[in-house]
PDB file of C-alpha atoms in Angstrom:
ATOM      1  CA  MET A 615     -32.859  -3.785  42.475  1.00  0.00           C
ATOM      2  CA  LEU A 616     -34.252  -2.695  39.050  1.00  0.00           C
ATOM      3  CA  PRO A 617     -33.199   0.585  38.207  1.00  0.00           C
ATOM      4  CA  SER A 618     -35.768   3.204  37.376  1.00  0.00           C
ATOM      5  CA  PRO A 619     -37.352   3.394  33.916  1.00  0.00           C
ATOM      6  CA  THR A 620     -35.784   6.953  33.633  1.00  0.00           C
ATOM      7  CA  MET A 621     -32.225   5.529  34.375  1.00  0.00           C
ATOM      8  CA  LEU A 622     -32.672   2.547  32.086  1.00  0.00           C
ATOM      9  CA  ASN A 623     -34.291   4.452  29.266  1.00  0.00           C
ATOM     10  CA  ILE A 624     -35.538   1.123  28.155  1.00  0.00           C
ATOM     11  CA  VAL A 625     -38.763  -0.663  28.264  1.00  0.00           C
ATOM     12  CA  LYS A 626     -38.953  -3.173  25.325  1.00  0.00           C
ATOM     13  CA  SER A 627     -38.480  -6.945  25.746  1.00  0.00           C
ATOM     14  CA  CYS A 628     -36.704  -9.468  23.553  1.00  0.00           C
ATOM     15  CA  CYS A 629     -36.408 -13.040  23.697  1.00  0.00           C
ATOM     16  CA  ARG A 630     -33.139 -14.472  25.163  1.00  0.00           C
ATOM     17  CA  ASN A 631     -33.102 -18.098  26.057  1.00  0.00           C
ATOM     18  CA  GLY A 632     -36.795 -18.158  26.486  1.00  0.00           C
ATOM     19  CA  GLN A 633     -36.655 -15.410  29.103  1.00  0.00           C
ATOM     20  CA  TYR A 634     -37.593 -11.626  28.797  1.00  0.00           C
ATOM     21  CA  ALA A 635     -34.641  -9.458  28.993  1.00  0.00           C
ATOM     22  CA  LEU A 636     -34.451  -5.580  28.903  1.00  0.00           C
ATOM     23  CA  VAL A 637     -32.430  -3.978  26.202  1.00  0.00           C
ATOM     24  CA  PRO A 638     -31.410  -0.443  25.311  1.00  0.00           C
ATOM     25  CA  LYS A 639     -33.751   2.018  23.795  1.00  0.00           C
ATOM     26  CA  SER A 640     -31.674   2.289  20.627  1.00  0.00           C
ATOM     27  CA  TRP A 641     -32.398  -1.579  19.955  1.00  0.00           C
ATOM     28  CA  TYR A 642     -36.178  -0.988  19.660  1.00  0.00           C
ATOM     29  CA  TYR A 643     -36.166  -0.304  15.977  1.00  0.00           C
ATOM     30  CA  ASN A 644     -34.376  -3.648  15.096  1.00  0.00           C
ATOM     31  CA  SER A 645     -37.167  -5.649  13.977  1.00  0.00           C
ATOM     32  CA  LYS A 646     -35.562  -8.906  15.172  1.00  0.00           C
ATOM     33  CA  LEU A 647     -35.746  -7.824  18.625  1.00  0.00           C
ATOM     34  CA  LEU A 648     -39.499  -7.273  18.375  1.00  0.00           C
ATOM     35  CA  GLN A 649     -40.278 -11.003  18.398  1.00  0.00           C
ATOM     36  CA  LYS A 650     -42.203 -12.205  21.430  1.00  0.00           C
ATOM     37  CA  CYS A 651     -41.712 -15.087  23.570  1.00  0.00           C
ATOM     38  CA  SER A 652     -44.456 -17.578  24.303  1.00  0.00           C
ATOM     39  CA  MET A 653     -46.244 -16.404  27.453  1.00  0.00           C
ATOM     40  CA  SER A 654     -48.359 -18.592  29.529  1.00  0.00           C
ATOM     41  CA  SER A 655     -52.182 -18.189  28.910  1.00  0.00           C
ATOM     42  CA  SER A 656     -52.733 -18.444  32.700  1.00  0.00           C
ATOM     43  CA  ALA A 657     -51.918 -14.847  33.491  1.00  0.00           C
ATOM     44  CA  CYS A 658     -55.122 -13.150  34.799  1.00  0.00           C
ATOM     45  CA  ILE A 659     -56.047  -9.636  36.055  1.00  0.00           C
ATOM     46  CA  THR A 660     -59.046  -9.100  38.089  1.00  0.00           C
ATOM     47  CA  VAL A 661     -60.675  -5.785  39.342  1.00  0.00           C
ATOM     48  CA  SER A 662     -63.115  -6.369  42.427  1.00  0.00           C
ATOM     49  CA  PRO A 663     -65.718  -5.224  41.954  1.00  0.00           C
ATOM     50  CA  PRO A 664     -65.628  -5.195  38.320  1.00  0.00           C
ATOM     51  CA  ALA A 665     -68.098  -2.128  38.405  1.00  0.00           C
ATOM     52  CA  CYS A 666     -68.628   0.467  41.044  1.00  0.00           C
ATOM     53  CA  GLN A 667     -69.260   4.304  42.009  1.00  0.00           C
ATOM     54  CA  LEU A 668     -66.255   6.594  41.089  1.00  0.00           C
ATOM     55  CA  ASP A 669     -65.236   7.237  44.696  1.00  0.00           C
ATOM     56  CA  ASP A 670     -65.467   3.474  45.714  1.00  0.00           C
ATOM     57  CA  PRO A 671     -61.955   1.749  46.304  1.00  0.00           C
ATOM     58  CA  VAL A 672     -61.368  -1.413  44.506  1.00  0.00           C
ATOM     59  CA  ASN A 673     -58.917  -4.370  44.581  1.00  0.00           C
ATOM     60  CA  ILE A 674     -56.602  -5.005  41.660  1.00  0.00           C
ATOM     61  CA  THR A 675     -54.999  -8.583  41.535  1.00  0.00           C
ATOM     62  CA  ILE A 676     -52.710 -10.053  38.769  1.00  0.00           C
ATOM     63  CA  SER A 677     -52.118 -13.657  39.238  1.00  0.00           C
ATOM     64  CA  GLY A 678     -50.565 -16.511  37.219  1.00  0.00           C
ATOM     65  CA  LEU A 679     -47.345 -14.605  36.658  1.00  0.00           C
ATOM     66  CA  LYS A 680     -43.499 -15.908  37.012  1.00  0.00           C
ATOM     67  CA  LYS A 681     -42.443 -15.260  40.494  1.00  0.00           C
ATOM     68  CA  HIS A 682     -40.071 -12.189  41.324  1.00  0.00           C
ATOM     69  CA  LYS A 683     -40.329 -10.766  37.986  1.00  0.00           C
ATOM     70  CA  ILE A 684     -41.074  -7.092  36.792  1.00  0.00           C
ATOM     71  CA  TYR A 685     -44.407  -6.522  35.251  1.00  0.00           C
ATOM     72  CA  THR A 686     -46.135  -3.250  33.812  1.00  0.00           C
ATOM     73  CA  LEU A 687     -49.691  -2.323  34.363  1.00  0.00           C
ATOM     74  CA  HIS A 688     -51.069  -0.133  31.740  1.00  0.00           C
ATOM     75  CA  THR A 689     -54.491   1.560  32.553  1.00  0.00           C
ATOM     76  CA  SER A 690     -56.262   3.685  29.924  1.00  0.00           C
ATOM     77  CA  LEU A 691     -59.479   5.553  29.578  1.00  0.00           C
ATOM     78  CA  THR A 692     -61.043   7.779  26.790  1.00  0.00           C
ATOM     79  CA  ASP A 693     -63.057  10.737  28.369  1.00  0.00           C
ATOM     80  CA  GLN A 694     -66.442  12.183  27.290  1.00  0.00           C
ATOM     81  CA  LYS A 695     -64.567  14.626  25.057  1.00  0.00           C
ATOM     82  CA  GLY A 696     -62.762  11.786  23.271  1.00  0.00           C
ATOM     83  CA  VAL A 697     -59.363  12.658  24.897  1.00  0.00           C
ATOM     84  CA  PRO A 698     -57.231   9.700  25.728  1.00  0.00           C
ATOM     85  CA  PHE A 699     -55.684   9.445  29.234  1.00  0.00           C
ATOM     86  CA  THR A 700     -53.085   6.672  30.415  1.00  0.00           C
ATOM     87  CA  SER A 701     -51.355   5.500  33.572  1.00  0.00           C
ATOM     88  CA  VAL A 702     -48.239   3.178  33.775  1.00  0.00           C
ATOM     89  CA  ALA A 703     -46.746   1.447  36.806  1.00  0.00           C
ATOM     90  CA  HIS A 704     -44.211  -1.236  37.261  1.00  0.00           C
ATOM     91  CA  TYR A 705     -44.551  -4.139  39.894  1.00  0.00           C
ATOM     92  CA  ARG A 706     -42.664  -7.130  41.054  1.00  0.00           C
ATOM     93  CA  SER A 707     -44.721 -10.324  41.491  1.00  0.00           C
ATOM     94  CA  ASP A 708     -44.162 -12.216  44.899  1.00  0.00           C
ATOM     95  CA  GLU A 709     -43.006 -15.920  45.353  1.00  0.00           C
ATOM     96  CA  HIS A 710     -46.561 -17.073  44.341  1.00  0.00           C
ATOM     97  CA  GLY A 711     -46.413 -15.251  40.897  1.00  0.00           C
ATOM     98  CA  ILE A 712     -49.221 -12.597  42.348  1.00  0.00           C
ATOM     99  CA  ILE A 713     -49.174  -8.922  42.416  1.00  0.00           C
ATOM    100  CA  ASP A 714     -51.924  -7.501  44.685  1.00  0.00           C
ATOM    101  CA  LEU A 715     -52.145  -3.810  44.503  1.00  0.00           C
ATOM    102  CA  ASP A 716     -53.206  -3.648  48.316  1.00  0.00           C
ATOM    103  CA  LYS A 717     -50.049  -5.245  49.307  1.00  0.00           C
ATOM    104  CA  THR A 718     -47.470  -4.568  46.418  1.00  0.00           C
ATOM    105  CA  PRO A 719     -45.882  -1.166  45.950  1.00  0.00           C
ATOM    106  CA  SER A 720     -45.199   0.335  42.433  1.00  0.00           C
ATOM    107  CA  ARG A 721     -41.442   0.408  41.677  1.00  0.00           C
ATOM    108  CA  GLY A 722     -41.857   3.231  39.250  1.00  0.00           C
ATOM    109  CA  GLY A 723     -43.962   4.790  36.487  1.00  0.00           C
ATOM    110  CA  HIS A 724     -46.420   7.667  37.053  1.00  0.00           C
ATOM    111  CA  PHE A 725     -46.571   6.788  40.747  1.00  0.00           C
ATOM    112  CA  ALA A 726     -44.225   4.788  43.329  1.00  0.00           C
ATOM    113  CA  SER A 727     -44.896   3.096  46.622  1.00  0.00           C
ATOM    114  CA  LEU A 728     -47.873   1.410  47.879  1.00  0.00           C
ATOM    115  CA  TYR A 729     -50.910   3.163  46.298  1.00  0.00           C
ATOM    116  CA  PRO A 730     -53.908   0.691  45.532  1.00  0.00           C
ATOM    117  CA  MET A 731     -56.002   3.302  43.605  1.00  0.00           C
ATOM    118  CA  GLY A 732     -52.849   4.761  41.900  1.00  0.00           C
ATOM    119  CA  PRO A 733     -53.693   3.366  38.431  1.00  0.00           C
ATOM    120  CA  PHE A 734     -56.887   5.464  38.432  1.00  0.00           C
ATOM    121  CA  ILE A 735     -55.733   8.693  40.282  1.00  0.00           C
ATOM    122  CA  SER A 736     -52.386   9.206  38.481  1.00  0.00           C
ATOM    123  CA  MET A 737     -53.681   9.083  34.917  1.00  0.00           C
ATOM    124  CA  VAL A 738     -52.321  11.867  32.424  1.00  0.00           C
ATOM    125  CA  GLN A 739     -53.326  12.811  29.000  1.00  0.00           C
ATOM    126  CA  GLN A 740     -52.029  10.728  26.415  1.00  0.00           C
ATOM    127  CA  GLY A 741     -49.685  12.404  23.886  1.00  0.00           C
ATOM    128  CA  PRO A 742     -48.919  16.171  24.018  1.00  0.00           C
ATOM    129  CA  SER A 743     -49.967  17.265  27.513  1.00  0.00           C
ATOM    130  CA  GLY A 744     -51.307  20.663  28.655  1.00  0.00           C
ATOM    131  CA  GLN A 745     -54.499  21.091  26.636  1.00  0.00           C
ATOM    132  CA  HIS A 746     -56.345  18.512  28.577  1.00  0.00           C
ATOM    133  CA  ALA A 747     -55.094  18.384  32.140  1.00  0.00           C
ATOM    134  CA  ARG A 748     -58.285  16.864  33.665  1.00  0.00           C
ATOM    135  CA  ILE A 749     -60.696  14.180  32.499  1.00  0.00           C
ATOM    136  CA  HIS A 750     -63.666  15.700  30.950  1.00  0.00           C
ATOM    137  CA  LEU A 751     -66.952  14.810  32.578  1.00  0.00           C
ATOM    138  CA  THR A 752     -70.387  16.203  31.117  1.00  0.00           C
ATOM    139  CA  ASP A 753     -72.904  13.565  31.270  1.00  0.00           C
ATOM    140  CA  MET A 754     -73.242  12.241  34.741  1.00  0.00           C
ATOM    141  CA  TYR A 755     -75.247   9.117  33.585  1.00  0.00           C
ATOM    142  CA  SER A 756     -72.414   7.758  31.137  1.00  0.00           C
ATOM    143  CA  PRO A 757     -70.019   5.570  33.168  1.00  0.00           C
ATOM    144  CA  LEU A 758     -66.170   5.680  32.709  1.00  0.00           C
ATOM    145  CA  ASN A 759     -64.881   2.396  31.051  1.00  0.00           C
ATOM    146  CA  TYR A 760     -61.174   1.807  32.047  1.00  0.00           C
ATOM    147  CA  GLN A 761     -59.055  -0.694  30.208  1.00  0.00           C
ATOM    148  CA  LEU A 762     -56.329  -2.523  32.324  1.00  0.00           C
ATOM    149  CA  GLU A 763     -53.607  -4.457  30.597  1.00  0.00           C
ATOM    150  CA  VAL A 764     -50.451  -6.321  31.810  1.00  0.00           C
ATOM    151  CA  TYR A 765     -47.101  -6.444  30.071  1.00  0.00           C
ATOM    152  CA  PRO A 766     -43.816  -8.502  31.024  1.00  0.00           C
ATOM    153  CA  ASP A 767     -40.846  -6.129  31.934  1.00  0.00           C
ATOM    154  CA  ALA A 768     -40.728  -2.431  32.749  1.00  0.00           C
ATOM    155  CA  VAL A 769     -42.574  -0.983  29.819  1.00  0.00           C
ATOM    156  CA  GLY A 770     -42.517   2.767  29.908  1.00  0.00           C
ATOM    157  CA  TYR A 771     -44.995   5.595  29.171  1.00  0.00           C
ATOM    158  CA  GLN A 772     -43.235   6.730  25.929  1.00  0.00           C
ATOM    159  CA  LEU A 773     -43.031   3.262  24.431  1.00  0.00           C
ATOM    160  CA  MET A 774     -46.526   2.302  25.529  1.00  0.00           C
ATOM    161  CA  GLN A 775     -47.768   4.944  23.125  1.00  0.00           C
ATOM    162  CA  LYS A 776     -46.127   3.155  20.229  1.00  0.00           C
ATOM    163  CA  GLY A 777     -46.950  -0.281  21.645  1.00  0.00           C
ATOM    164  CA  LYS A 778     -49.025  -1.641  18.886  1.00  0.00           C
ATOM    165  CA  SER A 779     -46.533  -0.468  16.180  1.00  0.00           C
ATOM    166  CA  LEU A 780     -43.814  -2.333  17.887  1.00  0.00           C
ATOM    167  CA  GLY A 781     -45.756  -5.377  18.451  1.00  0.00           C
ATOM    168  CA  LEU A 782     -46.240  -5.120  22.217  1.00  0.00           C
ATOM    169  CA  LYS A 783     -49.083  -7.495  23.285  1.00  0.00           C
ATOM    170  CA  PRO A 784     -50.599  -7.772  26.825  1.00  0.00           C
ATOM    171  CA  ILE A 785     -50.249 -11.034  28.497  1.00  0.00           C
ATOM    172  CA  CYS A 786     -53.690 -10.321  30.188  1.00  0.00           C
ATOM    173  CA  SER A 787     -56.406  -7.573  30.163  1.00  0.00           C
ATOM    174  CA  THR A 788     -59.724  -6.550  31.558  1.00  0.00           C
ATOM    175  CA  GLN A 789     -62.085  -3.705  31.721  1.00  0.00           C
ATOM    176  CA  HIS A 790     -63.407  -1.805  34.808  1.00  0.00           C
ATOM    177  CA  THR A 791     -66.436   0.465  34.982  1.00  0.00           C
ATOM    178  CA  ARG A 792     -66.835   3.374  37.442  1.00  0.00           C
ATOM    179  CA  ARG A 793     -70.223   5.198  37.464  1.00  0.00           C
ATOM    180  CA  LEU A 794     -70.660   8.907  38.436  1.00  0.00           C
ATOM    181  CA  MET A 795     -74.325   8.560  39.429  1.00  0.00           C
ATOM    182  CA  GLY A 796     -75.630   5.841  41.706  1.00  0.00           C
ATOM    183  CA  LYS A 797     -78.602   3.561  40.310  1.00  0.00           C
ATOM    184  CA  GLY A 798     -81.987   5.313  40.592  1.00  0.00           C
ATOM    185  CA  CYS A 799     -80.542   8.781  41.057  1.00  0.00           C
ATOM    186  CA  THR A 800     -82.260  11.700  39.524  1.00  0.00           C
ATOM    187  CA  SER A 801     -81.108  15.043  38.427  1.00  0.00           C
ATOM    188  CA  ILE A 802     -83.014  18.269  38.690  1.00  0.00           C
ATOM    189  CA  PRO A 803     -81.621  21.372  36.924  1.00  0.00           C
ATOM    190  CA  VAL A 804     -81.634  24.520  39.298  1.00  0.00           C
ATOM    191  CA  ARG A 805     -82.347  27.939  37.893  1.00  0.00           C
ATOM    192  CA  HIS A 806     -83.135  30.662  40.328  1.00  0.00           C
ATOM    193  CA  GLY A 807     -81.786  34.164  39.889  1.00  0.00           C
ATOM    194  CA  ARG A 808     -78.051  33.837  39.375  1.00  0.00           C
ATOM    195  CA  ILE A 809     -77.682  30.363  40.541  1.00  0.00           C
ATOM    196  CA  ARG A 810     -77.065  27.630  38.215  1.00  0.00           C
ATOM    197  CA  GLY A 811     -76.709  24.047  39.243  1.00  0.00           C
ATOM    198  CA  THR A 812     -78.010  20.536  39.317  1.00  0.00           C
ATOM    199  CA  LEU A 813     -79.758  18.818  42.257  1.00  0.00           C
ATOM    200  CA  HIS A 814     -78.881  15.089  42.334  1.00  0.00           C
ATOM    201  CA  LEU A 815     -81.268  13.076  44.490  1.00  0.00           C
ATOM    202  CA  PRO A 816     -80.777   9.603  45.531  1.00  0.00           C
ATOM    203  CA  PRO A 817     -83.996   7.015  45.122  1.00  0.00           C
ATOM    204  CA  GLY A 818     -86.281   6.909  47.971  1.00  0.00           C
ATOM    205  CA  GLU A 819     -87.098   8.942  50.905  1.00  0.00           C
ATOM    206  CA  SER A 820     -83.684  10.687  52.010  1.00  0.00           C
ATOM    207  CA  GLU A 821     -82.283  13.856  53.518  1.00  0.00           C
ATOM    208  CA  ILE A 822     -79.060  13.391  51.633  1.00  0.00           C
ATOM    209  CA  TRP A 823     -78.406  15.164  48.532  1.00  0.00           C
ATOM    210  CA  SER A 824     -75.798  16.708  46.448  1.00  0.00           C
ATOM    211  CA  LEU A 825     -75.756  20.097  44.590  1.00  0.00           C
TER     212      LEU A 825
END
């Protein structure tokens, strides 16, 4: 079984006989070990549906992988204040070279076990934490645009922040949009006495509302 990223303290891959191999953290800064093996261009990640409401579940599937290998899914987002958030999870592909988050549990990262929506729910502020503990939302009409990238082997959170400078490149990537407001919804500011709020109304005749 693959040790946890904390135990390994490694996440960079190097070329060894045409295969990816995990190496100690102290090796990261040896430029020779930053060379990349040629990867198959058939790897593909899909999010279904590609766009949806913020509270809708989605299916994330990664295909075209080498079978029974560890891969890292990196999910990133910049909120409406310009603060970057990120999530990292490690998965093992099945005998068909597929990772289906509805069926495949995470083996480590920001969350573990079977958690299909984990990449979105487990996001933390990238860089020094504490100042922005939550994703900042002010404009209900602006969607959240997520970037999902797949890397070979177990790439940890700390290394992912330095990925570009170290030459890390994803084998596949995609974007996913999550909307805060449904199509056709309207917002009416509410100001009465000491009450302050916004009434969000769906299109058409309906008794359903949200304050």
